[in-house]
Amino acid sequence: MQDCPIQGYFSKLSIADTAHLLHSRKISVRELIQNTLDSISQLDRNLNAFCHVDVQHALAQAQEIDALFEQNIILSPLQGIPVAIKDNIDTANLITSMGSNFYKDFIPKNDADCVQVLKSLGTIIIGKTNTNEFAYGPTGDCSAHGATLNPWNLEKISGGSSCGSAVAVATGMVPLALGTDTGGSIRIPASLNGIFGFKPSYGKLSLQGVFPLSESLDHLGILTKDIHDLQLVWNLFQQKSLTHSDHIETSSEFNIAWLPNSEITSSYDLNIYRDIKNFISAKFNPNLQIIHPLNELFSDIQQCFNHIQSSEAYAIHAEHVEHTPDLFQKEVLERLLASKKIAGWQYLLAKKKQIECINQFKTLCQEVDFILMPTLPISAPNLYERSIHLNNHQINVKEALLSLTSPWNVLRFPVCSVPLLNRNGLPIGLQVIAVNQSEQALLQFIQENFN
């Protein structure tokens, strides 16, 4: 992978590197946070990754953490590390707007569970990152705060809905950010920005204090530039009991399978598919299985996703759609009005079908530990572009972006988008899906093979 063309303070610094500087007192936390704020100030005017930066409180937090270091009080390896939080995750005394005019002045009284844990580890919440309104969209250019731009090409989308978190990490403005993922909202921007985007199993990270989009499909997750950083953060979350240990013994011998895009969608760039497939084939042959045919199963999974997400999203926003529709972003309102058409019986059948799909998939892939496939079937489209010409057809951009990521929200397996290649100056991500449902094994596998 090439380096991101826009370089911030943490572009060459991992969390481990930064922690060493802090623990050896080669830099104070206040100096570190001031450097972080300077980096954001210099870079974000052209990117719009942050919608709220907590300057004064961040500096005050830094002073408190410096005092702990002076007393040799160490809370965790993340002590003093700046973190960015997606703008649909509650942060006490800091605006949490959900990318929407409905909540433009909303200041939560309490932190979300995940923010509480980060603070207990000694991290410093530097600010809130932009999101598609109510996390409802995969493009990153539909927010009350405006579009977040792709640092690899400012005319391209950054991907959503965790657009700000991905761009903040990709450019080195921060080394770590939290996001949410309902149909790919962490993995899509991670792929488009050339970083790691990790969605654990459903329910493994608490969503208390996170504004819901679709409660049956929502996942909280982590974005970093470095796989070791990702492992460190995940392990610390486990130790703080925000998640349960998977208790699966790790091994260097895994059963690996390739899932052809054609099993899920016909809307893919053949050149991207070829480049990733050739890379994976060269790396893992002759031990790479091919999974097929699963077209009918993935058709059922896609219908489950559409009916569950649409119904649950509309239930959350129905009153606002009815009484104050003008406050919504136009595109989000259109999606919600379309969602209203899903009947109750369709939702109930989809919930039942979801369980059947999970069981069926586990049965079909019971001899597989990890599935490999592209994160996305297309490279980053232009900002606000909603249809592209591909393979002699017009392709719906939003549907294409979600096509390879959303099935794993329905199936609930842990998944990570791994930065793999660059093509025409834009990053290409690989999806690694842990069918064995072990986050620990997933991260170990990635570290050993894609470090």
Short mmCIF file of C-alpha atoms in Angstrom, two decimals:
data_model
loop_
_atom_site.label_atom_id
_atom_site.label_comp_id
_atom_site.label_asym_id
_atom_site.label_seq_id
_atom_site.Cartn_x
_atom_site.Cartn_y
_atom_site.Cartn_z
CA MET A 1 0.00 0.00 0.00
CA GLN A 2 1.15 3.52 -0.78
CA ASP A 3 1.01 6.21 1.88
CA CYS A 4 -1.96 8.56 1.99
CA PRO A 5 -1.00 11.77 0.12
CA ILE A 6 -2.23 13.93 3.01
CA GLN A 7 -0.02 13.36 6.04
CA GLY A 8 -0.84 14.36 9.60
CA TYR A 9 1.01 14.12 12.90
CA PHE A 10 0.26 10.39 13.37
CA SER A 11 0.89 9.29 9.79
CA LYS A 12 4.22 7.73 10.81
CA LEU A 13 3.38 7.15 14.48
CA SER A 14 1.54 4.07 15.71
CA ILE A 15 -0.19 3.97 19.07
CA ALA A 16 2.69 1.85 20.38
CA ASP A 17 5.24 4.39 19.12
CA THR A 18 3.29 7.25 20.69
CA ALA A 19 2.89 5.40 23.98
CA HIS A 20 6.66 4.86 24.11
CA LEU A 21 7.26 8.59 23.65
CA LEU A 22 4.81 9.39 26.43
CA HIS A 23 6.00 6.73 28.87
CA SER A 24 9.65 7.70 28.37
CA ARG A 25 8.62 11.34 28.85
CA LYS A 26 10.19 12.34 25.53
CA ILE A 27 7.00 14.28 24.93
CA SER A 28 4.31 15.45 27.33
CA VAL A 29 0.66 14.63 26.81
CA ARG A 30 -0.07 18.33 26.48
CA GLU A 31 2.51 18.63 23.69
CA LEU A 32 1.06 15.56 22.01
CA ILE A 33 -2.48 16.91 22.15
CA GLN A 34 -1.38 20.33 20.94
CA ASN A 35 0.33 18.64 17.98
CA THR A 36 -2.88 16.71 17.33
CA LEU A 37 -4.98 19.87 17.42
CA ASP A 38 -2.53 21.66 15.13
CA SER A 39 -2.69 18.76 12.66
CA ILE A 40 -6.49 18.85 12.66
CA SER A 41 -6.51 22.63 12.24
CA GLN A 42 -4.13 22.46 9.28
CA LEU A 43 -5.62 19.49 7.44
CA ASP A 44 -9.30 19.35 8.22
CA ARG A 45 -10.22 22.63 6.55
CA ASN A 46 -9.86 20.72 3.26
CA LEU A 47 -11.32 17.39 4.43
CA ASN A 48 -14.20 18.07 6.85
CA ALA A 49 -13.60 14.92 8.88
CA PHE A 50 -14.41 16.61 12.19
CA CYS A 51 -17.66 18.35 13.03
CA HIS A 52 -16.74 19.24 16.63
CA VAL A 53 -13.22 19.56 18.09
CA ASP A 54 -13.01 19.81 21.88
CA VAL A 55 -9.93 22.06 22.13
CA GLN A 56 -10.12 23.38 25.67
CA HIS A 57 -11.33 20.18 27.29
CA ALA A 58 -8.74 18.11 25.39
CA LEU A 59 -5.95 20.33 26.69
CA ALA A 60 -7.37 20.15 30.20
CA GLN A 61 -7.53 16.35 29.94
CA ALA A 62 -3.92 16.35 28.76
CA GLN A 63 -2.83 18.26 31.85
CA GLU A 64 -4.58 15.73 34.09
CA ILE A 65 -2.94 12.79 32.31
CA ASP A 66 0.46 14.47 32.53
CA ALA A 67 -0.04 14.67 36.29
CA LEU A 68 -0.73 10.92 36.38
CA PHE A 69 2.48 10.20 34.46
CA GLU A 70 4.43 12.36 36.88
CA GLN A 71 3.07 10.20 39.72
CA ASN A 72 3.92 7.01 37.76
CA ILE A 73 0.20 6.14 37.59
CA ILE A 74 -0.42 4.16 34.40
CA LEU A 75 -4.03 3.41 33.51
CA SER A 76 -3.35 1.55 30.26
CA PRO A 77 -1.15 1.54 27.12
CA LEU A 78 -3.64 4.04 25.67
CA GLN A 79 -3.02 6.63 28.37
CA GLY A 80 -2.71 10.07 26.76
CA ILE A 81 -3.64 8.82 23.26
CA PRO A 82 -6.11 11.06 21.36
CA VAL A 83 -9.25 9.37 20.04
CA ALA A 84 -11.95 10.56 17.64
CA ILE A 85 -15.56 9.52 18.16
CA LYS A 86 -18.23 9.23 15.48
CA ASP A 87 -20.93 11.86 15.86
CA ASN A 88 -23.72 9.37 16.61
CA ILE A 89 -21.98 8.17 19.82
CA ASP A 90 -22.83 10.10 22.99
CA THR A 91 -20.06 12.16 24.56
CA ALA A 92 -20.92 14.01 27.77
CA ASN A 93 -20.77 17.79 27.48
CA LEU A 94 -19.83 17.64 23.79
CA ILE A 95 -22.28 18.14 20.95
CA THR A 96 -23.47 14.87 19.43
CA SER A 97 -25.49 15.84 16.39
CA MET A 98 -25.89 12.59 14.41
CA GLY A 99 -24.99 14.64 11.33
CA SER A 100 -28.47 16.11 11.48
CA ASN A 101 -30.15 19.47 12.02
CA PHE A 102 -32.53 17.71 14.41
CA TYR A 103 -29.71 17.43 16.95
CA LYS A 104 -27.45 20.31 15.97
CA ASP A 105 -27.36 21.63 19.56
CA PHE A 106 -27.75 18.34 21.45
CA ILE A 107 -25.27 17.85 24.30
CA PRO A 108 -25.58 14.47 26.07
CA LYS A 109 -25.36 14.35 29.85
CA ASN A 110 -23.65 10.97 29.84
CA ASP A 111 -21.02 9.14 27.82
CA ALA A 112 -21.81 6.07 25.76
CA ASP A 113 -20.42 2.87 27.29
CA CYS A 114 -17.57 2.78 24.80
CA VAL A 115 -16.58 6.37 25.58
CA GLN A 116 -16.63 5.61 29.30
CA VAL A 117 -14.24 2.72 28.69
CA LEU A 118 -11.90 4.84 26.58
CA LYS A 119 -11.79 7.51 29.27
CA SER A 120 -11.10 4.89 31.95
CA LEU A 121 -8.12 3.77 29.83
CA GLY A 122 -6.76 7.31 29.93
CA THR A 123 -7.47 8.28 26.32
CA ILE A 124 -8.32 11.86 25.40
CA ILE A 125 -11.47 12.45 23.38
CA ILE A 126 -10.28 14.98 20.83
CA GLY A 127 -13.59 15.51 19.03
CA LYS A 128 -16.51 14.17 17.02
CA THR A 129 -16.24 12.97 13.44
CA ASN A 130 -18.69 13.56 10.65
CA THR A 131 -21.28 10.97 9.64
CA ASN A 132 -23.98 10.59 7.05
CA GLU A 133 -27.14 11.89 8.68
CA PHE A 134 -28.25 9.35 11.31
CA ALA A 135 -25.57 7.00 9.88
CA TYR A 136 -28.02 6.29 7.06
CA GLY A 137 -25.89 6.10 3.93
CA PRO A 138 -22.63 4.64 2.56
CA THR A 139 -21.24 7.70 0.73
CA GLY A 140 -20.01 10.19 3.37
CA ASP A 141 -21.40 13.20 1.51
CA CYS A 142 -24.87 13.51 3.01
CA SER A 143 -24.60 15.31 6.36
CA ALA A 144 -25.82 18.54 7.90
CA HIS A 145 -22.11 19.32 8.29
CA GLY A 146 -21.37 18.81 4.59
CA ALA A 147 -19.35 16.16 2.77
CA THR A 148 -16.20 14.56 4.14
CA LEU A 149 -13.68 14.40 1.30
CA ASN A 150 -11.44 11.52 0.31
CA PRO A 151 -7.78 12.46 1.08
CA TRP A 152 -6.54 10.35 -1.82
CA ASN A 153 -8.59 12.43 -4.25
CA LEU A 154 -10.65 15.35 -2.96
CA GLU A 155 -13.16 14.93 -5.77
CA LYS A 156 -14.07 11.42 -4.61
CA ILE A 157 -16.36 10.21 -1.83
CA SER A 158 -14.78 9.12 1.44
CA GLY A 159 -17.44 6.47 2.06
CA GLY A 160 -19.92 6.29 4.90
CA SER A 161 -21.36 6.46 7.19
CA SER A 162 -18.22 6.57 9.41
CA CYS A 163 -16.60 8.94 6.94
CA GLY A 164 -15.01 11.35 9.40
CA SER A 165 -13.52 8.61 11.57
CA ALA A 166 -11.93 6.91 8.56
CA VAL A 167 -10.47 10.11 7.10
CA ALA A 168 -9.20 11.29 10.49
CA VAL A 169 -7.26 8.03 10.88
CA ALA A 170 -6.15 7.71 7.24
CA THR A 171 -4.58 11.18 7.27
CA GLY A 172 -2.92 10.71 10.66
CA MET A 173 -4.92 13.39 12.41
CA VAL A 174 -5.58 10.74 15.08
CA PRO A 175 -4.29 7.17 15.47
CA LEU A 176 -7.63 5.71 16.56
CA ALA A 177 -11.33 6.34 15.98
CA LEU A 178 -14.62 4.65 16.76
CA GLY A 179 -17.39 4.15 14.24
CA THR A 180 -20.60 2.23 13.73
CA ASP A 181 -21.46 -0.32 11.07
CA THR A 182 -25.02 -1.29 10.09
CA GLY A 183 -24.42 -2.38 6.51
CA GLY A 184 -20.75 -1.60 6.01
CA SER A 185 -20.39 1.86 7.54
CA ILE A 186 -16.95 1.12 9.00
CA ARG A 187 -15.61 -1.17 6.29
CA ILE A 188 -16.68 0.97 3.32
CA PRO A 189 -14.79 4.13 4.35
CA ALA A 190 -11.91 2.01 5.65
CA SER A 191 -11.52 0.46 2.20
CA LEU A 192 -11.85 3.78 0.37
CA ASN A 193 -9.28 5.45 2.64
CA GLY A 194 -6.73 2.64 2.97
CA ILE A 195 -6.99 1.72 6.66
CA PHE A 196 -8.19 -1.14 8.88
CA GLY A 197 -11.92 -1.12 9.66
CA PHE A 198 -13.05 -3.73 12.18
CA LYS A 199 -16.63 -4.83 12.84
CA PRO A 200 -16.77 -7.42 15.65
CA SER A 201 -19.56 -9.95 16.05
CA TYR A 202 -23.01 -8.58 16.74
CA GLY A 203 -23.36 -7.52 20.38
CA LYS A 204 -19.66 -7.90 21.23
CA LEU A 205 -19.30 -4.14 21.87
CA SER A 206 -21.96 -2.29 23.83
CA LEU A 207 -24.20 0.06 21.87
CA GLN A 208 -25.51 1.79 25.00
CA GLY A 209 -25.38 5.50 24.22
CA VAL A 210 -25.12 5.01 20.45
CA PHE A 211 -27.98 6.47 18.39
CA PRO A 212 -29.55 3.52 16.58
CA LEU A 213 -30.12 3.11 12.88
CA SER A 214 -31.25 -0.52 12.89
CA GLU A 215 -30.93 -2.23 16.25
CA SER A 216 -30.83 -5.74 14.79
CA LEU A 217 -27.94 -4.86 12.48
CA ASP A 218 -25.97 -2.09 14.26
CA HIS A 219 -22.40 -2.85 15.31
CA LEU A 220 -19.82 -0.69 17.07
CA GLY A 221 -16.27 -0.94 15.72
CA ILE A 222 -12.72 0.35 15.51
CA LEU A 223 -10.63 2.12 12.85
CA THR A 224 -6.80 2.27 12.86
CA LYS A 225 -3.90 2.45 10.39
CA ASP A 226 -1.96 -0.33 12.11
CA ILE A 227 -3.07 -3.91 12.79
CA HIS A 228 -1.08 -4.03 16.03
CA ASP A 229 -2.93 -0.93 17.22
CA LEU A 230 -6.21 -2.60 16.36
CA GLN A 231 -5.29 -5.70 18.35
CA LEU A 232 -4.19 -3.58 21.31
CA VAL A 233 -7.45 -1.63 21.43
CA TRP A 234 -9.55 -4.76 21.06
CA ASN A 235 -7.69 -6.52 23.86
CA LEU A 236 -8.16 -3.53 26.15
CA PHE A 237 -11.88 -3.45 25.41
CA GLN A 238 -12.03 -7.12 26.36
CA GLN A 239 -10.17 -6.51 29.61
CA LYS A 240 -12.62 -3.74 30.50
CA SER A 241 -15.49 -6.23 30.08
CA LEU A 242 -17.15 -4.25 27.33
CA THR A 243 -16.96 -7.47 25.34
CA HIS A 244 -16.76 -11.15 26.17
CA SER A 245 -13.68 -13.17 25.32
CA ASP A 246 -14.32 -15.67 22.54
CA HIS A 247 -12.29 -18.46 24.23
CA ILE A 248 -11.26 -19.95 20.90
CA GLU A 249 -7.73 -21.30 20.70
CA THR A 250 -5.74 -19.53 18.01
CA SER A 251 -3.60 -21.36 15.49
CA SER A 252 -1.39 -20.57 12.54
CA GLU A 253 -3.23 -23.18 10.46
CA PHE A 254 -6.54 -21.94 9.13
CA ASN A 255 -8.96 -23.08 6.45
CA ILE A 256 -9.29 -20.19 4.00
CA ALA A 257 -11.88 -19.71 1.28
CA TRP A 258 -12.46 -17.20 -1.50
CA LEU A 259 -16.02 -16.00 -2.10
CA PRO A 260 -16.49 -14.83 -5.71
CA ASN A 261 -18.25 -11.48 -6.06
CA SER A 262 -20.53 -13.01 -8.64
CA GLU A 263 -22.18 -14.99 -5.83
CA ILE A 264 -23.49 -11.71 -4.39
CA THR A 265 -23.58 -8.99 -7.04
CA SER A 266 -22.99 -8.37 -10.74
CA SER A 267 -22.13 -4.70 -10.04
CA TYR A 268 -18.37 -4.89 -9.80
CA ASP A 269 -15.33 -3.47 -11.53
CA LEU A 270 -13.67 -6.40 -13.23
CA ASN A 271 -10.21 -4.84 -12.90
CA ILE A 272 -10.52 -4.43 -9.14
CA TYR A 273 -11.83 -7.97 -8.78
CA ARG A 274 -8.98 -9.36 -10.92
CA ASP A 275 -6.27 -7.49 -8.99
CA ILE A 276 -7.49 -8.70 -5.60
CA LYS A 277 -8.17 -12.25 -6.76
CA ASN A 278 -4.70 -12.52 -8.33
CA PHE A 279 -3.06 -11.24 -5.15
CA ILE A 280 -4.96 -13.66 -2.93
CA SER A 281 -4.46 -16.62 -5.27
CA ALA A 282 -0.72 -16.03 -5.42
CA LYS A 283 -0.50 -15.70 -1.63
CA PHE A 284 -2.66 -18.63 -0.51
CA ASN A 285 -2.68 -21.21 -3.31
CA PRO A 286 -2.91 -24.17 -3.22
CA ASN A 287 -4.74 -23.95 0.12
CA LEU A 288 -7.49 -21.59 -1.04
CA GLN A 289 -10.97 -23.07 -1.31
CA ILE A 290 -13.62 -21.55 -3.57
CA ILE A 291 -17.13 -21.23 -2.11
CA HIS A 292 -20.06 -21.56 -4.55
CA PRO A 293 -22.85 -21.62 -5.47
CA LEU A 294 -24.54 -19.39 -2.90
CA ASN A 295 -26.52 -17.04 -5.13
CA GLU A 296 -29.92 -18.01 -3.73
CA LEU A 297 -28.75 -17.73 -0.13
CA PHE A 298 -27.26 -14.28 -0.66
CA SER A 299 -30.45 -13.16 -2.39
CA ASP A 300 -32.35 -14.11 0.77
CA ILE A 301 -29.75 -12.37 2.93
CA GLN A 302 -30.03 -9.17 0.89
CA GLN A 303 -33.80 -9.16 1.23
CA CYS A 304 -33.46 -9.68 4.99
CA PHE A 305 -31.11 -6.73 5.19
CA ASN A 306 -33.37 -4.44 3.19
CA HIS A 307 -36.54 -5.28 5.13
CA ILE A 308 -34.95 -5.25 8.60
CA GLN A 309 -32.95 -2.07 8.16
CA SER A 310 -35.78 -0.20 6.44
CA SER A 311 -38.40 -1.15 9.02
CA GLU A 312 -36.26 -0.44 12.06
CA ALA A 313 -34.94 2.85 10.66
CA TYR A 314 -38.41 4.09 9.87
CA ALA A 315 -39.70 3.13 13.34
CA ILE A 316 -37.03 5.38 14.89
CA HIS A 317 -37.76 8.38 12.67
CA ALA A 318 -41.49 8.00 11.90
CA GLU A 319 -42.61 10.92 14.04
CA HIS A 320 -40.07 13.31 12.52
CA VAL A 321 -40.93 12.12 9.01
CA GLU A 322 -44.57 12.86 9.75
CA HIS A 323 -44.22 16.24 11.46
CA THR A 324 -40.86 17.84 10.55
CA PRO A 325 -39.67 16.27 7.30
CA ASP A 326 -37.97 19.46 6.08
CA LEU A 327 -35.19 19.09 8.67
CA PHE A 328 -33.93 15.87 7.10
CA GLN A 329 -31.28 15.76 4.42
CA LYS A 330 -33.24 15.22 1.19
CA GLU A 331 -31.63 11.88 0.40
CA VAL A 332 -32.23 10.49 3.90
CA LEU A 333 -35.86 11.58 3.83
CA GLU A 334 -36.34 9.81 0.50
CA ARG A 335 -34.91 6.59 1.96
CA LEU A 336 -37.14 6.83 5.01
CA LEU A 337 -40.26 7.43 2.91
CA ALA A 338 -39.38 4.36 0.85
CA SER A 339 -38.84 2.41 4.09
CA LYS A 340 -42.35 3.24 5.21
CA LYS A 341 -43.66 0.90 2.52
CA ILE A 342 -42.26 -2.24 4.19
CA ALA A 343 -45.18 -4.08 5.77
CA GLY A 344 -45.10 -5.48 9.29
CA TRP A 345 -45.42 -9.05 8.03
CA GLN A 346 -42.40 -8.52 5.76
CA TYR A 347 -40.33 -7.39 8.73
CA LEU A 348 -41.35 -10.38 10.87
CA LEU A 349 -40.61 -12.82 8.06
CA ALA A 350 -37.23 -11.18 7.51
CA LYS A 351 -36.33 -11.60 11.18
CA LYS A 352 -37.25 -15.27 11.00
CA LYS A 353 -35.40 -15.69 7.72
CA GLN A 354 -32.30 -14.06 9.20
CA ILE A 355 -31.94 -16.88 11.74
CA GLU A 356 -32.40 -19.46 8.98
CA CYS A 357 -29.72 -17.77 6.83
CA ILE A 358 -27.24 -17.70 9.72
CA ASN A 359 -27.73 -21.40 10.42
CA GLN A 360 -27.62 -22.32 6.73
CA PHE A 361 -24.40 -20.38 6.15
CA LYS A 362 -22.70 -21.92 9.17
CA THR A 363 -23.64 -25.38 7.88
CA LEU A 364 -22.34 -24.68 4.36
CA CYS A 365 -19.07 -23.23 5.66
CA GLN A 366 -18.48 -25.36 8.74
CA GLU A 367 -15.03 -26.39 7.48
CA VAL A 368 -13.97 -22.78 6.82
CA ASP A 369 -12.29 -20.42 9.28
CA PHE A 370 -11.96 -17.31 7.11
CA ILE A 371 -13.58 -16.08 3.93
CA LEU A 372 -11.69 -13.59 1.77
CA MET A 373 -13.32 -11.24 -0.73
CA PRO A 374 -13.14 -7.61 -1.85
CA THR A 375 -14.60 -5.08 0.57
CA LEU A 376 -16.15 -3.16 -2.31
CA PRO A 377 -16.96 -4.00 -5.93
CA ILE A 378 -16.08 -0.49 -7.16
CA SER A 379 -13.49 2.21 -6.46
CA ALA A 380 -14.49 5.58 -5.01
CA PRO A 381 -17.05 7.38 -7.20
CA ASN A 382 -17.13 11.15 -7.50
CA LEU A 383 -18.78 13.20 -4.76
CA TYR A 384 -22.58 13.16 -4.99
CA GLU A 385 -22.44 10.68 -7.87
CA ARG A 386 -25.27 8.19 -7.40
CA SER A 387 -25.07 6.27 -10.67
CA ILE A 388 -22.03 5.11 -12.64
CA HIS A 389 -21.59 3.32 -15.94
CA LEU A 390 -19.93 -0.05 -15.43
CA ASN A 391 -19.89 -3.29 -17.43
CA ASN A 392 -22.19 -1.69 -20.02
CA HIS A 393 -24.79 -0.98 -17.33
CA GLN A 394 -25.80 1.91 -15.09
CA ILE A 395 -24.95 0.94 -11.52
CA ASN A 396 -26.60 2.37 -8.40
CA VAL A 397 -23.68 3.61 -6.28
CA LYS A 398 -25.28 3.10 -2.87
CA GLU A 399 -26.41 -0.42 -3.71
CA ALA A 400 -22.97 -1.31 -5.07
CA LEU A 401 -21.15 0.05 -2.00
CA LEU A 402 -23.34 -1.98 0.37
CA SER A 403 -23.54 -5.16 -1.71
CA LEU A 404 -20.47 -6.97 -0.34
CA THR A 405 -20.53 -5.61 3.21
CA SER A 406 -24.17 -5.75 4.31
CA PRO A 407 -24.54 -9.58 4.23
CA TRP A 408 -22.14 -9.84 7.18
CA ASN A 409 -24.32 -7.57 9.31
CA VAL A 410 -27.19 -9.97 8.73
CA LEU A 411 -24.99 -13.01 9.41
CA ARG A 412 -23.32 -11.22 12.36
CA PHE A 413 -19.79 -12.60 11.88
CA PRO A 414 -16.75 -10.50 12.81
CA VAL A 415 -15.24 -8.85 9.74
CA CYS A 416 -12.27 -6.60 9.05
CA SER A 417 -11.49 -4.55 5.95
CA VAL A 418 -7.74 -4.73 5.32
CA PRO A 419 -5.87 -2.16 3.19
CA LEU A 420 -4.46 -4.26 0.37
CA LEU A 421 -3.62 -2.49 -2.89
CA ASN A 422 -3.73 0.81 -4.73
CA ARG A 423 -5.22 1.17 -8.16
CA ASN A 424 -5.17 4.43 -10.11
CA GLY A 425 -4.13 6.22 -6.95
CA LEU A 426 -7.04 4.93 -4.85
CA PRO A 427 -6.95 2.29 -2.10
CA ILE A 428 -8.49 -1.16 -2.48
CA GLY A 429 -9.58 -3.11 0.59
CA LEU A 430 -9.91 -6.83 1.28
CA GLN A 431 -12.64 -8.19 3.51
CA VAL A 432 -11.68 -10.97 5.92
CA ILE A 433 -14.70 -12.69 7.49
CA ALA A 434 -14.27 -14.95 10.52
CA VAL A 435 -16.77 -17.76 10.03
CA ASN A 436 -15.36 -19.33 13.21
CA GLN A 437 -16.67 -16.19 14.99
CA SER A 438 -13.37 -15.55 16.78
CA GLU A 439 -12.24 -11.92 16.81
CA GLN A 440 -8.95 -12.99 18.34
CA ALA A 441 -8.23 -15.48 15.56
CA LEU A 442 -9.32 -12.97 12.91
CA LEU A 443 -6.88 -10.30 14.08
CA GLN A 444 -4.09 -12.86 14.47
CA PHE A 445 -4.67 -14.11 10.92
CA ILE A 446 -4.55 -10.58 9.53
CA GLN A 447 -1.39 -9.73 11.46
CA GLU A 448 0.38 -12.85 10.18
CA ASN A 449 -0.64 -12.42 6.56
CA PHE A 450 -1.26 -8.73 5.86
CA ASN A 451 1.04 -6.86 8.23
#
